Amino acid sequence: MFFYIRRYLLWGLLAVAFMCGEVCMDLMQPKLMSRIVDEGVMGLGTGGSDMGIIAHLGLWMLGCVVLGCFCGSMNTVFVNLAGQHAGNEIRKDCFARILSLSFSQVDAAGTGTLITWVTNDVTQVENMLSQFIRGLVRTSCLLVGSAFFMYQLHHAFGLLIVIALPLLVLIMGTILHLTNRSFLALQTELDAINRILSEDIAGIRIIKACVREAYEKRRFGRANEALLTTQLHVLVLFALMNPLVNLVMGTLVVLVLWQGGQMAAAGMIRPGLVIAAISYTMTMLMGVMMLVMLFQTISRGLASWKRLRALLRMEPAIRDGAHDVPPGRGEVRFEHVSFGYHSGQEILHDINLVIHPGEHVAIMGATGTGKTTLLSLIPRFYEVTEGRVLVDGVDVRDYRLSSLRGRIAFALQRSELFTATMAENIRWGQEDASFDEVRRAAAIAQAEAFIRRQPHGFDAMVAERGTSLSGGQKQRLAIARAVLRRAEIRIFDDSTSALDLRTEARLCAALDREDAGVTRITVAERIVSARHADRIVLLEHGRIAADGTHEELLQTSALYRSLYDSQLGEEAKDHEG
């Protein structure tokens, strides 16, 4: 954490300096009050009451208050500058680290946990930093200063403080130790709530369509109950600490009053010193109560920092290569490739496949045979378990990730859109593209017509996650984004599943014209989407079961023929005609 604090160390030091100034002004006031009582009111040592002394010392007290307020205000300014900027840096680094993680690491963490890390956990650390500088430093200085001045007033008062402080440290240290694990559990339970919330908001339509509201309420309720149980456990511990601290401090106040009264009655000290001792004791009491409140914030912040530190120390599973991808032909080669998401559970087995430059290859197979997984290995979304993937004769692990992925255009299985205009969503494929290029890409993707029908055309806003568009419209925007990208390899992962056959036929014809010389790889569930490819690769149980043209596979592959008959039947014959 010091790495982030040291960047704003000057602001932190200024905050501490102003805080020390504020504390000094606060600690001066009981001594001035003592002199006002002894010298001004009772006239001890001056021969009688003296309004001049009262006015003089009163002005000094007023000056201390004004200067203390100024120091306190400046402390707040610099505390917030240091805390918020440090939190901002932590948040940016956490977000950058998440973006650097592999798909498998993101999948393992889960959306809810990632959101909690970047939002709630960082906020808890910000609060801890601010409270540490503002609250803990102030309280510690008040406690130490009050104890010092009480010892100066009389060593008997100092002895009482020496007895009380270790008891307070023992009580609060024990509670802090007990609550630390609970706060870690609390953040984990917040992860679960965020995960359920994000899933249910994203899937609200299917929840309503399947009438699953009651089930989801129960699921959320269970997670919420777990959070409540942990929160109550923490509150009980802090509730236990409060009376113990109050008991110690209350006893201290009574002992100071009793000891001071005895000594004042015996003429050992002046009455003003007793008032000062009581004032310092009350200052300590308020400081301890503030410390009790701070402990919850600091405990929670430390628990959050442990989680953030684990994230920031997490090494990306996929390491960057050393070389840029040179301009090439777009050849893709799989050599004895095997892959599994979990150890011992392979999805792909000994894949050997060459996709030639400018070739259009369709990958087909039943659901779960590894079609999407196979294509995800080309841009290194996942790392092969065995074998290697080559682009233009070079292992993809030797390429820089940004360079490799910059040469590949994607239209993924799930059409991800962003809260931006239609044009901006398409321009994600090529940030520097002109409007004419955007319009042309939309026309090729068969998206221009429906975009033009929007009230603001290409400037129409897309709702969050594309909820304002139909499935087919979202797919066409995603395809336009891929078409716009100046790439040597284009990957279409079942990206036409929501299109009708006529629109898909026009799209395929437009892509054939546009992608002359570009390597195109298509994942398809429907034979009508794959039949016009140069080659069709059929996967079964994670292995290549057949490879050839549509006509060749009809003659040589019983599996392909079975798919053909089950999907199309008479419709296939009509389509062929």
Coordinates of C-alpha atoms in Angstrom, one line a residue:
M1 CA 0.0 0.0 0.0
F2 CA 2.9 2.3 0.7
F3 CA 3.7 2.2 -3.1
Y4 CA 0.4 4.2 -3.6
I5 CA 0.8 6.4 -0.6
R6 CA 4.3 7.5 -1.4
R7 CA 3.2 9.1 -4.6
Y8 CA 1.2 11.6 -2.6
L9 CA 3.5 11.6 0.5
L10 CA 3.8 15.4 0.4
W11 CA 0.0 15.8 0.8
G12 CA 0.0 13.1 3.5
L13 CA 2.8 14.9 5.4
L14 CA 1.1 18.2 5.1
A15 CA -2.1 16.6 6.4
V16 CA -0.2 15.2 9.4
A17 CA 1.5 18.5 10.1
F18 CA -1.8 20.4 10.1
M19 CA -3.3 17.7 12.2
C20 CA -0.5 18.1 14.8
G21 CA -1.2 21.8 14.8
E22 CA -4.9 21.2 15.4
V23 CA -4.1 18.8 18.3
C24 CA -1.6 21.2 19.8
M25 CA -4.3 23.9 19.8
D26 CA -6.7 21.5 21.4
L27 CA -4.2 20.5 24.1
M28 CA -3.4 24.1 24.9
Q29 CA -6.9 25.0 26.0
P30 CA -7.1 23.0 29.3
K31 CA -3.9 24.6 30.5
L32 CA -5.2 28.1 29.6
M33 CA -8.5 27.2 31.3
S34 CA -6.6 26.1 34.4
R35 CA -4.8 29.5 34.6
I36 CA -8.0 31.4 34.0
V37 CA -9.6 29.6 37.0
D38 CA -6.5 29.8 39.3
E39 CA -5.2 33.3 38.4
G40 CA -8.2 35.1 36.9
V41 CA -11.2 33.8 38.9
M42 CA -9.7 32.7 42.2
G43 CA -6.8 35.1 42.2
L44 CA -4.3 32.5 43.5
G45 CA -0.9 34.1 43.3
T46 CA -2.3 37.5 42.1
G47 CA -4.0 38.8 45.2
G48 CA -7.6 38.6 43.9
S49 CA -9.7 38.2 40.8
D50 CA -8.3 39.8 37.7
M51 CA -10.5 40.5 34.7
G52 CA -7.4 41.5 32.7
I53 CA -6.0 38.0 33.1
I54 CA -9.3 36.5 32.2
A55 CA -9.6 38.6 29.0
H56 CA -5.9 38.1 28.1
L57 CA -6.0 34.3 28.5
G58 CA -9.5 34.2 26.9
L59 CA -8.2 35.8 23.8
W60 CA -5.4 33.3 23.7
M61 CA -8.0 30.5 24.0
L62 CA -10.0 32.1 21.2
G63 CA -6.9 32.3 19.0
C64 CA -6.2 28.6 19.7
V65 CA -9.7 27.7 18.6
V66 CA -9.4 29.7 15.4
L67 CA -6.0 28.4 14.5
G68 CA -7.2 24.8 15.4
C69 CA -10.1 25.2 13.1
F70 CA -7.9 26.4 10.3
C71 CA -5.4 23.5 10.8
G72 CA -8.4 21.1 10.9
S73 CA -9.8 22.4 7.6
M74 CA -6.4 22.2 5.9
N75 CA -5.9 18.7 7.3
T76 CA -9.2 17.6 5.8
V77 CA -8.3 19.1 2.4
F78 CA -4.9 17.3 2.2
V79 CA -6.3 14.1 3.7
N80 CA -8.9 13.9 0.9
L81 CA -6.4 14.8 -1.8
A82 CA -4.0 12.0 -0.7
G83 CA -6.7 9.4 0.0
Q84 CA -8.8 10.0 -3.1
H85 CA -5.8 10.1 -5.4
A86 CA -4.3 7.0 -3.9
G87 CA -7.7 5.3 -4.3
N88 CA -7.9 6.4 -7.9
E89 CA -4.5 4.9 -8.6
I90 CA -5.4 1.6 -6.9
R91 CA -8.7 1.5 -8.9
K92 CA -6.9 2.1 -12.2
D93 CA -4.2 -0.5 -11.4
C94 CA -6.9 -3.1 -10.4
F95 CA -8.8 -2.4 -13.6
A96 CA -5.7 -2.7 -15.7
R97 CA -4.8 -6.0 -13.9
I98 CA -8.2 -7.4 -14.6
L99 CA -7.9 -6.5 -18.3
S100 CA -4.5 -8.3 -18.3
L101 CA -5.9 -11.6 -16.9
S102 CA -6.7 -14.5 -19.2
F103 CA -10.3 -15.6 -19.8
S104 CA -9.8 -18.6 -17.5
Q105 CA -8.7 -16.3 -14.6
V106 CA -11.6 -14.0 -15.2
D107 CA -14.0 -17.0 -15.3
A108 CA -12.5 -18.3 -12.1
A109 CA -12.9 -15.0 -10.2
G110 CA -16.4 -14.3 -11.4
T111 CA -18.1 -11.1 -12.4
G112 CA -19.5 -10.3 -8.9
T113 CA -16.0 -10.6 -7.3
L114 CA -14.4 -8.4 -10.0
I115 CA -17.0 -5.7 -9.6
T116 CA -16.6 -5.8 -5.8
W117 CA -12.8 -5.5 -6.1
V118 CA -12.9 -2.3 -8.3
T119 CA -15.8 -0.6 -6.5
N120 CA -16.5 -1.6 -2.9
D121 CA -13.0 -2.8 -1.9
V122 CA -11.3 0.3 -3.3
T123 CA -13.8 2.5 -1.5
Q124 CA -13.1 0.7 1.8
V125 CA -9.4 1.3 1.3
E126 CA -9.9 5.0 0.5
N127 CA -12.0 5.4 3.6
M128 CA -9.3 3.6 5.6
L129 CA -6.5 5.9 4.3
S130 CA -8.6 9.0 5.0
Q131 CA -9.6 7.9 8.5
F132 CA -6.1 6.7 9.3
I133 CA -4.6 10.2 8.6
R134 CA -7.5 12.2 9.8
G135 CA -8.8 10.1 12.7
L136 CA -6.2 7.7 13.9
V137 CA -3.3 10.2 13.8
R138 CA -5.5 12.8 15.6
T139 CA -6.8 10.4 18.2
S140 CA -3.3 9.0 18.9
C141 CA -1.8 12.5 19.2
L142 CA -4.7 13.5 21.6
L143 CA -4.2 10.4 23.7
V144 CA -0.4 10.8 23.9
G145 CA -0.6 14.5 24.4
S146 CA -3.3 14.3 27.1
A147 CA -1.3 11.6 28.9
F148 CA 1.8 13.8 28.7
F149 CA 0.1 16.9 30.0
M150 CA -1.6 15.0 32.8
Y151 CA 1.7 13.7 33.9
Q152 CA 3.0 17.2 33.8
L153 CA 0.1 18.3 36.0
H154 CA 0.9 15.7 38.6
H155 CA 2.6 12.3 38.5
A156 CA -0.4 10.7 40.2
F157 CA -2.5 11.5 37.2
G158 CA 0.2 10.1 34.9
L159 CA 0.2 6.9 36.9
L160 CA -3.6 6.5 36.3
I161 CA -3.1 6.9 32.6
V162 CA -0.2 4.3 32.6
I163 CA -2.6 1.8 34.1
A164 CA -5.6 2.6 31.8
L165 CA -3.9 2.8 28.4
P166 CA -2.6 -0.8 28.3
L167 CA -6.1 -2.1 29.2
L168 CA -7.6 -0.1 26.3
V169 CA -5.0 -1.4 23.9
L170 CA -5.6 -5.0 25.0
I171 CA -9.4 -4.7 24.6
M172 CA -9.3 -3.0 21.1
G173 CA -6.4 -5.2 19.8
T174 CA -8.3 -8.3 20.7
I175 CA -11.5 -7.1 19.1
L176 CA -9.6 -6.1 15.9
H177 CA -8.0 -9.5 15.7
L178 CA -11.4 -11.2 16.1
T179 CA -13.1 -9.0 13.5
N180 CA -10.4 -9.2 10.8
R181 CA -11.5 -12.6 9.6
S182 CA -15.2 -11.6 9.7
F183 CA -14.5 -8.6 7.5
L184 CA -12.8 -10.9 4.9
A185 CA -15.9 -13.1 5.0
L186 CA -18.1 -10.0 4.7
Q187 CA -16.4 -8.9 1.4
T188 CA -16.7 -12.5 0.1
E189 CA -20.4 -12.4 0.8
L190 CA -20.7 -9.1 -0.9
D191 CA -19.1 -10.8 -4.0
A192 CA -21.9 -13.4 -3.9
I193 CA -24.6 -10.7 -3.7
N194 CA -23.0 -8.7 -6.6
R195 CA -22.7 -11.9 -8.7
I196 CA -26.4 -12.8 -8.2
L197 CA -27.4 -9.2 -8.8
S198 CA -25.4 -8.9 -12.1
E199 CA -26.7 -12.3 -13.3
D200 CA -30.3 -11.5 -12.5
I201 CA -30.2 -8.0 -14.1
A202 CA -28.6 -9.4 -17.2
G203 CA -31.1 -12.3 -17.4
I204 CA -34.2 -10.4 -16.2
R205 CA -36.1 -11.4 -19.4
I206 CA -35.5 -15.1 -19.0
I207 CA -36.4 -14.9 -15.3
K208 CA -39.7 -13.3 -16.1
A209 CA -40.3 -15.6 -19.1
C210 CA -39.8 -18.7 -17.0
V211 CA -41.6 -17.2 -14.0
R212 CA -38.5 -17.7 -11.8
E213 CA -38.9 -14.5 -9.7
A214 CA -39.8 -16.4 -6.5
Y215 CA -36.7 -18.7 -6.9
E216 CA -34.4 -15.8 -7.5
K217 CA -35.8 -13.9 -4.5
R218 CA -35.0 -17.0 -2.4
R219 CA -31.5 -17.3 -3.8
F220 CA -30.8 -13.6 -3.2
G221 CA -32.4 -13.9 0.2
R222 CA -30.0 -16.7 1.2
A223 CA -27.0 -14.7 0.1
N224 CA -28.4 -11.6 1.9
E225 CA -29.0 -13.6 5.1
A226 CA -25.4 -14.9 5.1
L227 CA -24.2 -11.3 4.8
L228 CA -26.5 -10.2 7.6
T229 CA -25.2 -13.0 9.9
T230 CA -21.6 -11.9 9.4
Q231 CA -22.5 -8.2 9.9
L232 CA -24.3 -9.1 13.1
H233 CA -21.3 -11.1 14.3
V234 CA -19.1 -8.0 13.7
L235 CA -21.6 -5.7 15.4
V236 CA -21.8 -8.0 18.4
L237 CA -18.0 -7.8 18.8
F238 CA -18.0 -4.1 18.5
A239 CA -21.0 -3.9 20.9
L240 CA -18.9 -5.9 23.4
M241 CA -16.0 -3.5 23.0
N242 CA -18.0 -0.3 23.7
P243 CA -19.0 -1.1 27.2
L244 CA -15.6 -2.5 28.1
V245 CA -13.9 0.7 26.8
N246 CA -16.5 2.8 28.6
L247 CA -16.0 0.9 31.8
V248 CA -12.2 1.6 31.7
M249 CA -12.6 5.3 30.7
G250 CA -15.5 5.9 33.2
T251 CA -13.4 4.4 36.0
L252 CA -10.5 6.6 34.9
V253 CA -12.6 9.7 35.1
V254 CA -13.9 8.8 38.6
L255 CA -10.3 8.1 39.8
V256 CA -9.1 11.4 38.4
L257 CA -11.9 13.3 40.2
W258 CA -11.3 11.4 43.4
Q259 CA -7.5 11.8 43.3
G260 CA -7.7 15.4 42.2
G261 CA -10.3 16.3 44.8
Q262 CA -8.1 14.7 47.6
M263 CA -5.0 16.6 46.5
A264 CA -6.8 19.9 46.1
A265 CA -8.4 19.5 49.5
A266 CA -5.0 18.8 51.0
G267 CA -3.6 21.9 49.2
M268 CA -1.2 19.8 47.1
I269 CA -2.5 21.2 43.8
R270 CA -4.6 24.2 42.7
P271 CA -8.3 23.7 41.8
G272 CA -7.5 24.8 38.2
L273 CA -5.2 21.8 37.8
V274 CA -8.0 19.5 38.7
I275 CA -10.2 21.1 36.1
A276 CA -7.4 20.7 33.6
A277 CA -6.9 17.1 34.5
I278 CA -10.6 16.4 34.1
S279 CA -10.6 18.2 30.7
Y280 CA -7.6 16.1 29.5
T281 CA -9.4 13.0 30.8
M282 CA -12.6 13.9 28.8
T283 CA -10.4 14.6 25.8
M284 CA -8.9 11.1 26.1
L285 CA -12.4 9.7 26.6
M286 CA -13.6 11.3 23.3
G287 CA -10.4 10.2 21.6
V288 CA -10.9 6.6 22.7
M289 CA -14.6 6.6 21.6
M290 CA -13.5 8.0 18.2
L291 CA -10.8 5.3 18.0
V292 CA -13.5 2.6 18.7
M293 CA -15.5 4.0 15.7
L294 CA -12.4 4.1 13.5
F295 CA -11.5 0.5 14.2
Q296 CA -14.5 -0.7 12.2
T297 CA -13.4 1.4 9.2
I298 CA -9.8 0.4 9.5
S299 CA -10.6 -3.3 10.0
R300 CA -12.8 -3.4 7.0
G301 CA -10.2 -1.4 4.9
L302 CA -7.4 -3.8 5.9
A303 CA -9.6 -6.8 4.8
S304 CA -10.3 -5.1 1.5
W305 CA -6.6 -4.3 1.0
K306 CA -5.7 -8.0 1.5
R307 CA -8.1 -8.9 -1.4
L308 CA -6.8 -6.0 -3.6
R309 CA -3.2 -7.0 -2.9
A310 CA -4.0 -10.5 -4.0
L311 CA -5.4 -9.2 -7.2
L312 CA -2.6 -6.8 -7.9
R313 CA 0.0 -9.6 -7.3
M314 CA -1.9 -12.0 -9.6
E315 CA 0.2 -12.8 -12.6
P316 CA -1.5 -13.1 -16.0
A317 CA -1.7 -16.8 -16.9
I318 CA -0.9 -15.8 -20.5
R319 CA 2.5 -14.1 -20.9
D320 CA 3.1 -11.6 -23.7
G321 CA 5.4 -12.7 -26.5
A322 CA 8.4 -10.7 -27.7
H323 CA 7.6 -10.0 -31.4
D324 CA 5.1 -8.1 -33.4
V325 CA 3.1 -9.9 -36.1
P326 CA 4.6 -8.9 -39.5
P327 CA 2.4 -8.3 -42.5
G328 CA 1.5 -11.8 -43.6
R329 CA -0.8 -14.0 -45.5
G330 CA -3.1 -15.2 -42.7
E331 CA -2.2 -18.8 -42.6
V332 CA -3.4 -20.6 -39.4
R333 CA -2.0 -24.0 -38.4
F334 CA -2.9 -26.3 -35.4
E335 CA -0.2 -28.9 -34.6
H336 CA -1.2 -31.7 -32.2
V337 CA -3.3 -29.2 -30.2
S338 CA -5.0 -30.4 -27.0
F339 CA -6.8 -28.2 -24.5
G340 CA -8.8 -28.4 -21.3
Y341 CA -10.3 -25.8 -19.0
H342 CA -9.5 -28.0 -16.1
S343 CA -6.6 -30.3 -15.5
G344 CA -7.4 -33.8 -16.7
Q345 CA -10.6 -32.8 -18.5
E346 CA -9.6 -32.2 -22.2
I347 CA -12.1 -30.6 -24.5
L348 CA -9.9 -30.8 -27.6
H349 CA -7.7 -33.8 -28.5
D350 CA -4.7 -33.8 -30.8
I351 CA -6.1 -31.3 -33.4
N352 CA -4.1 -31.1 -36.6
L353 CA -5.5 -28.5 -39.0
V354 CA -4.1 -26.1 -41.6
I355 CA -6.2 -23.1 -42.8
H356 CA -4.6 -21.7 -45.9
P357 CA -4.3 -17.9 -46.6
G358 CA -7.5 -16.5 -48.1
E359 CA -9.4 -19.7 -47.4
H360 CA -12.9 -19.8 -45.9
V361 CA -13.2 -22.6 -43.5
A362 CA -16.4 -23.5 -41.5
I363 CA -16.2 -25.3 -38.2
M364 CA -19.2 -27.5 -37.4
G365 CA -20.2 -29.9 -34.8
A366 CA -22.7 -30.6 -32.0
T367 CA -23.0 -28.3 -29.0
G368 CA -20.0 -28.8 -26.6
T369 CA -17.6 -30.3 -29.2
G370 CA -15.1 -27.4 -28.7
K371 CA -15.7 -25.2 -31.8
T372 CA -15.6 -21.9 -30.0
T373 CA -12.7 -23.1 -27.8
L374 CA -10.7 -24.1 -30.9
L375 CA -11.0 -20.6 -32.4
S376 CA -10.2 -19.0 -29.0
L377 CA -6.8 -20.5 -29.1
I378 CA -5.8 -18.5 -32.2
P379 CA -5.8 -15.1 -30.4
R380 CA -4.6 -16.8 -27.2
F381 CA -7.7 -16.1 -25.2
Y382 CA -6.8 -19.5 -23.7
E383 CA -3.4 -21.3 -23.8
V384 CA -3.0 -24.7 -25.4
T385 CA -2.4 -27.6 -23.0
E386 CA -0.4 -29.5 -25.6
G387 CA 0.9 -28.7 -29.1
R388 CA 1.0 -25.3 -30.7
V389 CA -1.0 -22.9 -32.8
L390 CA 0.9 -21.0 -35.6
V391 CA 0.0 -17.9 -37.5
D392 CA 2.1 -17.5 -40.7
G393 CA 4.5 -20.2 -39.5
V394 CA 5.2 -18.6 -36.1
D395 CA 3.9 -19.9 -32.7
V396 CA 1.3 -17.5 -31.4
R397 CA 3.1 -17.5 -28.0
D398 CA 6.0 -15.7 -29.6
Y399 CA 3.8 -12.8 -30.7
R400 CA 2.9 -9.8 -28.6
L401 CA -0.8 -10.2 -27.7
S402 CA -1.8 -6.7 -28.8
S403 CA -0.1 -7.3 -32.2
L404 CA -1.5 -10.7 -32.6
R405 CA -5.1 -9.7 -31.8
G406 CA -4.7 -6.6 -33.8
R407 CA -4.4 -8.8 -37.0
I408 CA -7.6 -10.7 -36.2
A409 CA -11.2 -9.5 -36.5
F410 CA -13.8 -11.1 -34.3
A411 CA -17.6 -11.4 -34.4
L412 CA -18.0 -13.5 -31.2
Q413 CA -20.8 -15.8 -30.3
R414 CA -22.2 -13.3 -27.8
S415 CA -22.7 -9.9 -29.5
E416 CA -21.3 -7.4 -26.9
L417 CA -22.4 -3.9 -27.5
F418 CA -21.7 -0.8 -25.4
T419 CA -23.6 2.3 -24.3
A420 CA -22.6 4.5 -27.3
T421 CA -23.9 5.4 -30.7
M422 CA -24.3 2.9 -33.5
A423 CA -21.3 4.4 -35.3
E424 CA -19.2 4.3 -32.2
N425 CA -20.1 0.6 -31.6
I426 CA -19.0 -0.3 -35.1
R427 CA -15.9 1.9 -34.8
W428 CA -14.7 -0.3 -32.0
G429 CA -13.4 -2.5 -34.8
Q430 CA -11.1 0.3 -36.1
E431 CA -10.9 3.4 -34.0
D432 CA -9.5 5.7 -36.7
A433 CA -12.1 4.6 -39.3
S434 CA -13.9 7.4 -41.3
F435 CA -17.7 7.6 -41.4
D436 CA -17.7 6.4 -45.0
E437 CA -15.8 3.2 -43.8
V438 CA -18.2 2.8 -41.0
R439 CA -21.2 3.1 -43.3
R440 CA -19.7 0.7 -45.8
A441 CA -19.0 -1.9 -43.1
A442 CA -22.6 -1.6 -42.0
A443 CA -23.8 -2.1 -45.5
I444 CA -21.8 -5.3 -45.9
A445 CA -23.1 -6.6 -42.6
Q446 CA -26.7 -5.8 -43.8
A447 CA -27.1 -3.4 -40.9
E448 CA -27.3 -0.1 -42.8
A449 CA -31.0 -0.3 -43.5
F450 CA -32.2 -0.7 -39.9
I451 CA -29.6 1.8 -38.7
R452 CA -31.0 4.4 -41.1
R453 CA -34.5 3.7 -39.7
Q454 CA -33.4 4.8 -36.3
P455 CA -34.5 8.4 -35.3
H456 CA -30.8 9.6 -35.4
G457 CA -29.4 7.0 -37.8
F458 CA -25.8 6.2 -37.1
D459 CA -25.8 8.7 -34.1
A460 CA -28.7 6.7 -32.4
M461 CA -27.7 5.5 -28.9
V462 CA -27.5 1.8 -28.1
A463 CA -28.9 1.0 -24.7
E464 CA -26.8 -0.8 -22.1
R465 CA -25.7 -4.2 -23.4
G466 CA -27.7 -3.6 -26.6
T467 CA -31.1 -4.2 -24.9
S468 CA -32.8 -1.7 -27.3
L469 CA -31.9 -4.0 -30.3
S470 CA -33.1 -7.4 -31.5
G471 CA -30.7 -10.4 -31.5
G472 CA -30.3 -10.1 -35.3
Q473 CA -29.6 -6.4 -35.1
K474 CA -27.0 -6.9 -32.4
Q475 CA -25.3 -9.6 -34.5
R476 CA -25.2 -7.4 -37.6
L477 CA -23.6 -4.6 -35.6
A478 CA -21.0 -7.0 -34.3
I479 CA -20.3 -8.3 -37.8
A480 CA -19.9 -4.7 -39.1
R481 CA -17.4 -4.1 -36.4
A482 CA -15.4 -7.1 -37.5
V483 CA -15.7 -6.2 -41.2
L484 CA -14.4 -2.7 -40.4
R485 CA -11.2 -4.0 -38.9
R486 CA -8.3 -4.2 -41.2
A487 CA -7.3 -7.8 -40.5
E488 CA -5.8 -10.7 -42.3
I489 CA -7.9 -13.2 -40.4
R490 CA -11.6 -12.9 -39.6
I491 CA -13.4 -15.1 -37.1
F492 CA -17.2 -15.4 -37.1
D493 CA -18.3 -17.5 -34.1
D494 CA -21.8 -18.5 -34.8
S495 CA -22.5 -14.8 -35.4
T496 CA -25.4 -15.3 -37.8
S497 CA -27.6 -17.6 -35.7
A498 CA -30.3 -14.9 -35.2
L499 CA -30.5 -13.9 -38.9
D500 CA -33.1 -15.2 -41.3
L501 CA -31.8 -17.3 -44.3
R502 CA -32.3 -14.5 -46.8
T503 CA -30.4 -11.9 -44.8
E504 CA -27.7 -14.4 -44.1
A505 CA -27.3 -15.3 -47.8
R506 CA -26.9 -11.6 -48.7
L507 CA -24.4 -11.2 -45.9
C508 CA -22.4 -14.2 -47.0
A509 CA -22.3 -13.0 -50.6
A510 CA -21.1 -9.5 -49.4
L511 CA -18.4 -11.0 -47.2
D512 CA -17.2 -13.2 -50.1
R513 CA -16.7 -10.1 -52.2
E514 CA -15.2 -8.1 -49.3
D515 CA -12.9 -10.8 -47.9
A516 CA -11.1 -11.9 -51.1
G517 CA -7.6 -12.8 -49.9
V518 CA -8.7 -12.7 -46.2
T519 CA -8.6 -15.9 -44.2
R520 CA -12.2 -16.4 -42.9
I521 CA -13.1 -18.9 -40.2
T522 CA -16.7 -19.5 -39.3
V523 CA -18.3 -21.4 -36.5
A524 CA -21.7 -22.6 -37.7
E525 CA -24.5 -24.6 -36.2
R526 CA -26.5 -24.6 -39.4
I527 CA -25.4 -26.3 -42.6
V528 CA -26.9 -23.5 -44.7
S529 CA -24.4 -21.2 -43.0
A530 CA -21.4 -23.4 -43.8
R531 CA -22.2 -25.1 -47.1
H532 CA -20.6 -22.4 -49.3
A533 CA -17.3 -22.4 -47.4
D534 CA -14.2 -23.6 -49.2
R535 CA -13.9 -26.4 -46.6
I536 CA -16.0 -27.7 -43.7
V537 CA -14.2 -29.1 -40.6
L538 CA -16.5 -31.4 -38.6
L539 CA -15.7 -31.8 -34.9
E540 CA -16.9 -34.7 -32.7
H541 CA -16.0 -35.2 -29.1
G542 CA -13.2 -32.7 -29.4
R543 CA -11.6 -34.4 -32.4
I544 CA -11.7 -33.7 -36.2
A545 CA -14.2 -36.2 -37.5
A546 CA -14.2 -35.0 -41.1
D547 CA -12.7 -32.4 -43.4
G548 CA -13.7 -31.4 -46.9
T549 CA -16.2 -29.5 -49.0
H550 CA -19.9 -29.7 -48.6
E551 CA -20.3 -32.1 -51.5
E552 CA -17.3 -34.3 -50.4
L553 CA -18.7 -34.6 -46.8
L554 CA -22.1 -35.6 -48.1
Q555 CA -20.4 -38.5 -49.8
T556 CA -17.8 -39.5 -47.2
S557 CA -19.1 -38.6 -43.8
A558 CA -22.1 -40.4 -42.3
L559 CA -22.1 -37.9 -39.4
Y560 CA -22.3 -34.9 -41.7
R561 CA -25.0 -36.6 -43.8
S562 CA -27.0 -37.2 -40.6
L563 CA -26.7 -33.5 -39.6
Y564 CA -27.7 -32.5 -43.1
D565 CA -30.8 -34.7 -43.1
S566 CA -31.8 -33.8 -39.5
Q567 CA -31.4 -30.0 -40.1
L568 CA -32.8 -29.5 -43.6
G569 CA -34.5 -32.5 -45.1
E570 CA -36.8 -31.3 -47.8
E571 CA -35.9 -27.7 -47.0
A572 CA -32.3 -28.5 -48.0
K573 CA -33.4 -29.8 -51.3
D574 CA -35.5 -26.7 -52.0
H575 CA -32.6 -24.5 -50.9
E576 CA -30.2 -26.4 -53.2
G577 CA -32.7 -26.0 -56.1

